[in-house]
PDB file of C-alpha atoms in Angstrom:
ATOM      1  CA  UNK V   1      -3.539  19.491   3.190  1.00 92.00           C
ATOM      2  CA  UNK V   2      -6.690  17.577   4.042  1.00 92.00           C
ATOM      3  CA  UNK V   3      -6.200  14.313   5.943  1.00 94.00           C
ATOM      4  CA  UNK V   4      -9.103  11.853   5.893  1.00 94.00           C
ATOM      5  CA  UNK V   5      -8.692   8.756   8.082  1.00 95.00           C
ATOM      6  CA  UNK V   6     -10.988   5.922   6.914  1.00 95.00           C
ATOM      7  CA  UNK V   7     -13.576   8.433   5.617  1.00 93.00           C
ATOM      8  CA  UNK V   8     -15.892   5.797   4.124  1.00 92.00           C
ATOM      9  CA  UNK V   9     -15.550   2.917   6.589  1.00 92.00           C
ATOM     10  CA  UNK V  10     -18.910   1.499   7.611  1.00 91.00           C
ATOM     11  CA  UNK V  11     -20.862   3.627   5.146  1.00 92.00           C
ATOM     12  CA  UNK V  12     -23.114   2.320   2.413  1.00 91.00           C
ATOM     13  CA  UNK V  13     -21.945   2.804  -1.172  1.00 90.00           C
ATOM     14  CA  UNK V  14     -24.102   5.860  -1.931  1.00 92.00           C
ATOM     15  CA  UNK V  15     -23.033   7.745   1.209  1.00 93.00           C
ATOM     16  CA  UNK V  16     -19.392   6.767   0.618  1.00 90.00           C
ATOM     17  CA  UNK V  17     -19.633   8.208  -2.916  1.00 92.00           C
ATOM     18  CA  UNK V  18     -21.041  11.456  -1.491  1.00 94.00           C
ATOM     19  CA  UNK V  19     -18.158  11.672   1.003  1.00 92.00           C
ATOM     20  CA  UNK V  20     -15.645  11.087  -1.789  1.00 91.00           C
ATOM     21  CA  UNK V  21     -17.292  13.809  -3.908  1.00 93.00           C
ATOM     22  CA  UNK V  22     -17.191  16.168  -0.912  1.00 94.00           C
ATOM     23  CA  UNK V  23     -13.475  15.518  -0.366  1.00 92.00           C
ATOM     24  CA  UNK V  24     -12.684  16.021  -4.058  1.00 92.00           C
ATOM     25  CA  UNK V  25     -14.688  19.255  -4.104  1.00 93.00           C
ATOM     26  CA  UNK V  26     -12.860  20.567  -1.046  1.00 93.00           C
ATOM     27  CA  UNK V  27      -9.548  19.692  -2.649  1.00 91.00           C
ATOM     28  CA  UNK V  28     -10.442  21.492  -5.884  1.00 93.00           C
ATOM     29  CA  UNK V  29     -11.844  24.601  -4.164  1.00 95.00           C
ATOM     30  CA  UNK V  30      -8.957  25.017  -1.743  1.00 94.00           C
ATOM     31  CA  UNK V  31      -6.126  23.619  -3.858  1.00 94.00           C
ATOM     32  CA  UNK V  32      -5.286  21.295  -0.981  1.00 93.00           C
ATOM     33  CA  UNK V  33      -3.794  17.862  -1.384  1.00 93.00           C
ATOM     34  CA  UNK V  34      -5.859  15.061   0.117  1.00 92.00           C
ATOM     35  CA  UNK V  35      -4.260  12.273   2.121  1.00 94.00           C
ATOM     36  CA  UNK V  36      -6.578   9.269   2.425  1.00 94.00           C
ATOM     37  CA  UNK V  37      -5.792   6.725   5.107  1.00 95.00           C
ATOM     38  CA  UNK V  38      -7.750   3.593   4.282  1.00 93.00           C
ATOM     39  CA  UNK V  39      -7.859  -0.173   3.997  1.00 90.00           C
ATOM     40  CA  UNK V  40     -10.381   0.096   1.150  1.00 90.00           C
ATOM     41  CA  UNK V  41      -8.456  -0.780  -2.014  1.00 91.00           C
ATOM     42  CA  UNK V  42     -11.464   0.100  -4.160  1.00 88.00           C
ATOM     43  CA  UNK V  43     -11.406   3.618  -2.723  1.00 90.00           C
ATOM     44  CA  UNK V  44      -7.658   3.795  -3.359  1.00 93.00           C
ATOM     45  CA  UNK V  45      -8.114   2.736  -6.996  1.00 92.00           C
ATOM     46  CA  UNK V  46     -10.938   5.230  -7.514  1.00 89.00           C
ATOM     47  CA  UNK V  47      -9.689   8.286  -5.657  1.00 90.00           C
ATOM     48  CA  UNK V  48      -5.896   8.288  -5.469  1.00 93.00           C
ATOM     49  CA  UNK V  49      -3.124   9.392  -7.790  1.00 94.00           C
ATOM     50  CA  UNK V  50      -0.249   8.060  -5.662  1.00 96.00           C
ATOM     51  CA  UNK V  51      -0.265   5.345  -3.018  1.00 97.00           C
ATOM     52  CA  UNK V  52       1.968   4.676  -0.043  1.00 98.00           C
ATOM     53  CA  UNK V  53       1.540   1.151   1.354  1.00 97.00           C
ATOM     54  CA  UNK V  54       2.410   0.570   4.998  1.00 96.00           C
ATOM     55  CA  UNK V  55       2.795  -2.628   6.973  1.00 95.00           C
ATOM     56  CA  UNK V  56       3.107  -2.490  10.771  1.00 94.00           C
ATOM     57  CA  UNK V  57       4.003   1.197  10.678  1.00 92.00           C
ATOM     58  CA  UNK V  58       6.684   0.969   7.977  1.00 94.00           C
ATOM     59  CA  UNK V  59       6.429   2.209   4.402  1.00 96.00           C
ATOM     60  CA  UNK V  60       6.939  -0.749   2.086  1.00 97.00           C
ATOM     61  CA  UNK V  61       6.018   0.668  -1.322  1.00 98.00           C
ATOM     62  CA  UNK V  62       5.158   3.985  -2.983  1.00 98.00           C
ATOM     63  CA  UNK V  63       3.894   4.262  -6.551  1.00 98.00           C
ATOM     64  CA  UNK V  64       1.325   5.894  -8.774  1.00 97.00           C
ATOM     65  CA  UNK V  65      -1.982   4.081  -8.410  1.00 97.00           C
ATOM     66  CA  UNK V  66      -1.928   2.372 -11.822  1.00 96.00           C
ATOM     67  CA  UNK V  67       1.591   1.039 -11.352  1.00 96.00           C
ATOM     68  CA  UNK V  68       0.830  -0.199  -7.856  1.00 96.00           C
ATOM     69  CA  UNK V  69      -2.168  -2.267  -8.948  1.00 96.00           C
ATOM     70  CA  UNK V  70      -0.569  -3.432 -12.214  1.00 96.00           C
ATOM     71  CA  UNK V  71       2.954  -4.187 -10.938  1.00 96.00           C
ATOM     72  CA  UNK V  72       3.150  -4.401  -7.145  1.00 97.00           C
ATOM     73  CA  UNK V  73       6.687  -5.258  -6.051  1.00 97.00           C
ATOM     74  CA  UNK V  74       6.687  -5.708  -2.281  1.00 97.00           C
ATOM     75  CA  UNK V  75       5.398  -9.129  -1.157  1.00 96.00           C
ATOM     76  CA  UNK V  76       2.889  -7.462   1.198  1.00 95.00           C
ATOM     77  CA  UNK V  77       1.540  -5.219  -1.573  1.00 96.00           C
ATOM     78  CA  UNK V  78       1.304  -8.257  -3.853  1.00 94.00           C
ATOM     79  CA  UNK V  79      -0.726 -10.074  -1.189  1.00 92.00           C
ATOM     80  CA  UNK V  80      -3.037  -7.067  -0.819  1.00 92.00           C
ATOM     81  CA  UNK V  81      -3.642  -6.872  -4.563  1.00 91.00           C
ATOM     82  CA  UNK V  82      -4.265 -10.650  -4.742  1.00 87.00           C
ATOM     83  CA  UNK V  83      -6.852 -10.266  -1.980  1.00 84.00           C
ATOM     84  CA  UNK V  84      -9.114  -8.121  -4.161  1.00 82.00           C
ATOM     85  CA  UNK V  85     -12.137 -10.247  -5.092  1.00 78.00           C
ATOM     86  CA  UNK V  86     -12.687 -10.638  -8.832  1.00 75.00           C
ATOM     87  CA  UNK V  87     -15.765 -11.965 -10.570  1.00 77.00           C
ATOM     88  CA  UNK V  88     -13.739 -13.399 -13.464  1.00 78.00           C
ATOM     89  CA  UNK V  89     -12.044 -16.052 -11.338  1.00 72.00           C
ATOM     90  CA  UNK V  90     -13.121 -18.628  -8.815  1.00 73.00           C
ATOM     91  CA  UNK V  91     -10.107 -18.610  -6.549  1.00 70.00           C
ATOM     92  CA  UNK V  92     -10.448 -18.605  -2.808  1.00 72.00           C
ATOM     93  CA  UNK V  93      -8.772 -15.642  -1.177  1.00 72.00           C
ATOM     94  CA  UNK V  94      -5.609 -16.609   0.654  1.00 76.00           C
ATOM     95  CA  UNK V  95      -4.982 -15.080   4.055  1.00 81.00           C
ATOM     96  CA  UNK V  96      -1.499 -13.772   4.737  1.00 84.00           C
ATOM     97  CA  UNK V  97       0.113 -16.368   7.023  1.00 85.00           C
ATOM     98  CA  UNK V  98       1.380 -15.500  10.482  1.00 85.00           C
ATOM     99  CA  UNK V  99       0.544 -12.623  12.769  1.00 86.00           C
ATOM    100  CA  UNK V 100       1.169  -8.891  12.635  1.00 86.00           C
ATOM    101  CA  UNK V 101       4.376  -8.197  14.583  1.00 88.00           C
ATOM    102  CA  UNK V 102       4.417  -6.454  17.941  1.00 87.00           C
ATOM    103  CA  UNK V 103       4.780  -2.713  17.577  1.00 90.00           C
ATOM    104  CA  UNK V 104       5.795  -2.405  21.238  1.00 92.00           C
ATOM    105  CA  UNK V 105       9.034  -4.342  20.749  1.00 89.00           C
ATOM    106  CA  UNK V 106       9.653  -4.559  17.004  1.00 87.00           C
ATOM    107  CA  UNK V 107      12.394  -6.774  15.621  1.00 86.00           C
ATOM    108  CA  UNK V 108      15.339  -4.954  14.005  1.00 91.00           C
ATOM    109  CA  UNK V 109      14.656  -6.044  10.411  1.00 94.00           C
ATOM    110  CA  UNK V 110      11.692  -5.973   8.098  1.00 96.00           C
ATOM    111  CA  UNK V 111       8.419  -6.190   9.990  1.00 95.00           C
ATOM    112  CA  UNK V 112       6.988  -8.418   7.260  1.00 96.00           C
ATOM    113  CA  UNK V 113       9.820 -10.985   7.478  1.00 95.00           C
ATOM    114  CA  UNK V 114       7.946 -13.561   9.589  1.00 93.00           C
ATOM    115  CA  UNK V 115       5.052 -13.577   7.117  1.00 93.00           C
ATOM    116  CA  UNK V 116       7.005 -13.346   3.859  1.00 95.00           C
ATOM    117  CA  UNK V 117       7.522 -16.259   1.462  1.00 92.00           C
ATOM    118  CA  UNK V 118      10.575 -14.493  -0.013  1.00 94.00           C
ATOM    119  CA  UNK V 119      12.363 -13.809   3.286  1.00 95.00           C
ATOM    120  CA  UNK V 120      16.169 -13.681   3.205  1.00 97.00           C
ATOM    121  CA  UNK V 121      18.535 -13.791   6.207  1.00 97.00           C
ATOM    122  CA  UNK V 122      19.203 -10.042   5.838  1.00 97.00           C
ATOM    123  CA  UNK V 123      15.475  -9.336   6.203  1.00 97.00           C
ATOM    124  CA  UNK V 124      15.585 -10.306   9.882  1.00 96.00           C
ATOM    125  CA  UNK V 125      18.676  -8.191  10.567  1.00 97.00           C
ATOM    126  CA  UNK V 126      18.314  -4.939   8.624  1.00 96.00           C
ATOM    127  CA  UNK V 127      15.288  -2.812   7.946  1.00 96.00           C
ATOM    128  CA  UNK V 128      15.011  -2.353   4.172  1.00 97.00           C
ATOM    129  CA  UNK V 129      15.016   1.246   3.003  1.00 96.00           C
ATOM    130  CA  UNK V 130      12.938   2.604   0.143  1.00 97.00           C
ATOM    131  CA  UNK V 131      14.787   2.298  -3.177  1.00 96.00           C
ATOM    132  CA  UNK V 132      13.884   3.504  -6.639  1.00 94.00           C
ATOM    133  CA  UNK V 133      12.223   0.727  -8.623  1.00 93.00           C
ATOM    134  CA  UNK V 134      11.082   2.744 -11.616  1.00 89.00           C
ATOM    135  CA  UNK V 135       9.687   6.135 -12.461  1.00 89.00           C
ATOM    136  CA  UNK V 136       7.626   7.239  -9.463  1.00 91.00           C
ATOM    137  CA  UNK V 137       7.967   3.785  -7.879  1.00 96.00           C
ATOM    138  CA  UNK V 138       9.840   2.944  -4.675  1.00 97.00           C
ATOM    139  CA  UNK V 139      10.023  -0.300  -2.713  1.00 98.00           C
ATOM    140  CA  UNK V 140      11.537  -1.289   0.624  1.00 97.00           C
ATOM    141  CA  UNK V 141      12.416  -4.965   0.231  1.00 97.00           C
ATOM    142  CA  UNK V 142      15.728  -6.829   0.239  1.00 97.00           C
ATOM    143  CA  UNK V 143      14.251  -9.603  -1.944  1.00 95.00           C
ATOM    144  CA  UNK V 144      13.118  -7.320  -4.769  1.00 93.00           C
ATOM    145  CA  UNK V 145      15.601  -6.673  -7.559  1.00 86.00           C
ATOM    146  CA  UNK V 146      15.520  -3.057  -8.673  1.00 76.00           C
ATOM    147  CA  UNK V 147      17.196  -1.287 -11.549  1.00 66.00           C
ATOM    148  CA  UNK V 148      20.042   0.756 -10.063  1.00 59.00           C
ATOM    149  CA  UNK V 149      19.436   3.380 -12.755  1.00 55.00           C
ATOM    150  CA  UNK V 150      15.751   3.785 -11.916  1.00 57.00           C
ATOM    151  CA  UNK V 151      14.683   7.314 -11.165  1.00 51.00           C
ATOM    152  CA  UNK V 152      11.980   8.505  -8.829  1.00 51.00           C
ATOM    153  CA  UNK V 153      10.429  11.813  -9.873  1.00 48.00           C
TER     154      UNK V 153
END
């Protein structure tokens, strides 16, 4: 397994592409899986097969890359996807309201609760666990309805 933490941050586009090619080549030659840790959603869309989204140290959603960008379920993931600039629309990007919670003394519930427009009372009391939301799609959110028959493969 090859772990790359923000491998393209601060690099120009051509150097970032070379780094991505290098990582892919290493993965192919060694048969190793590559774990990319990044805030760069363009890199995620280009280089990843599966995505795990975290907020304040908690997994909130896991899906294949196409599903995640086409049908994000967790409110935080939805906000991330909405933040991607698009040339076909003239909409100002909306910041996520509130502040990132303290990781030194985290509240017992969902760490996104204070910033979430869909917050429920249970969100502040119980940490949501990942639940199947479709084939190869999991979400940790009390406010998201999931099909109880959904299977994660």
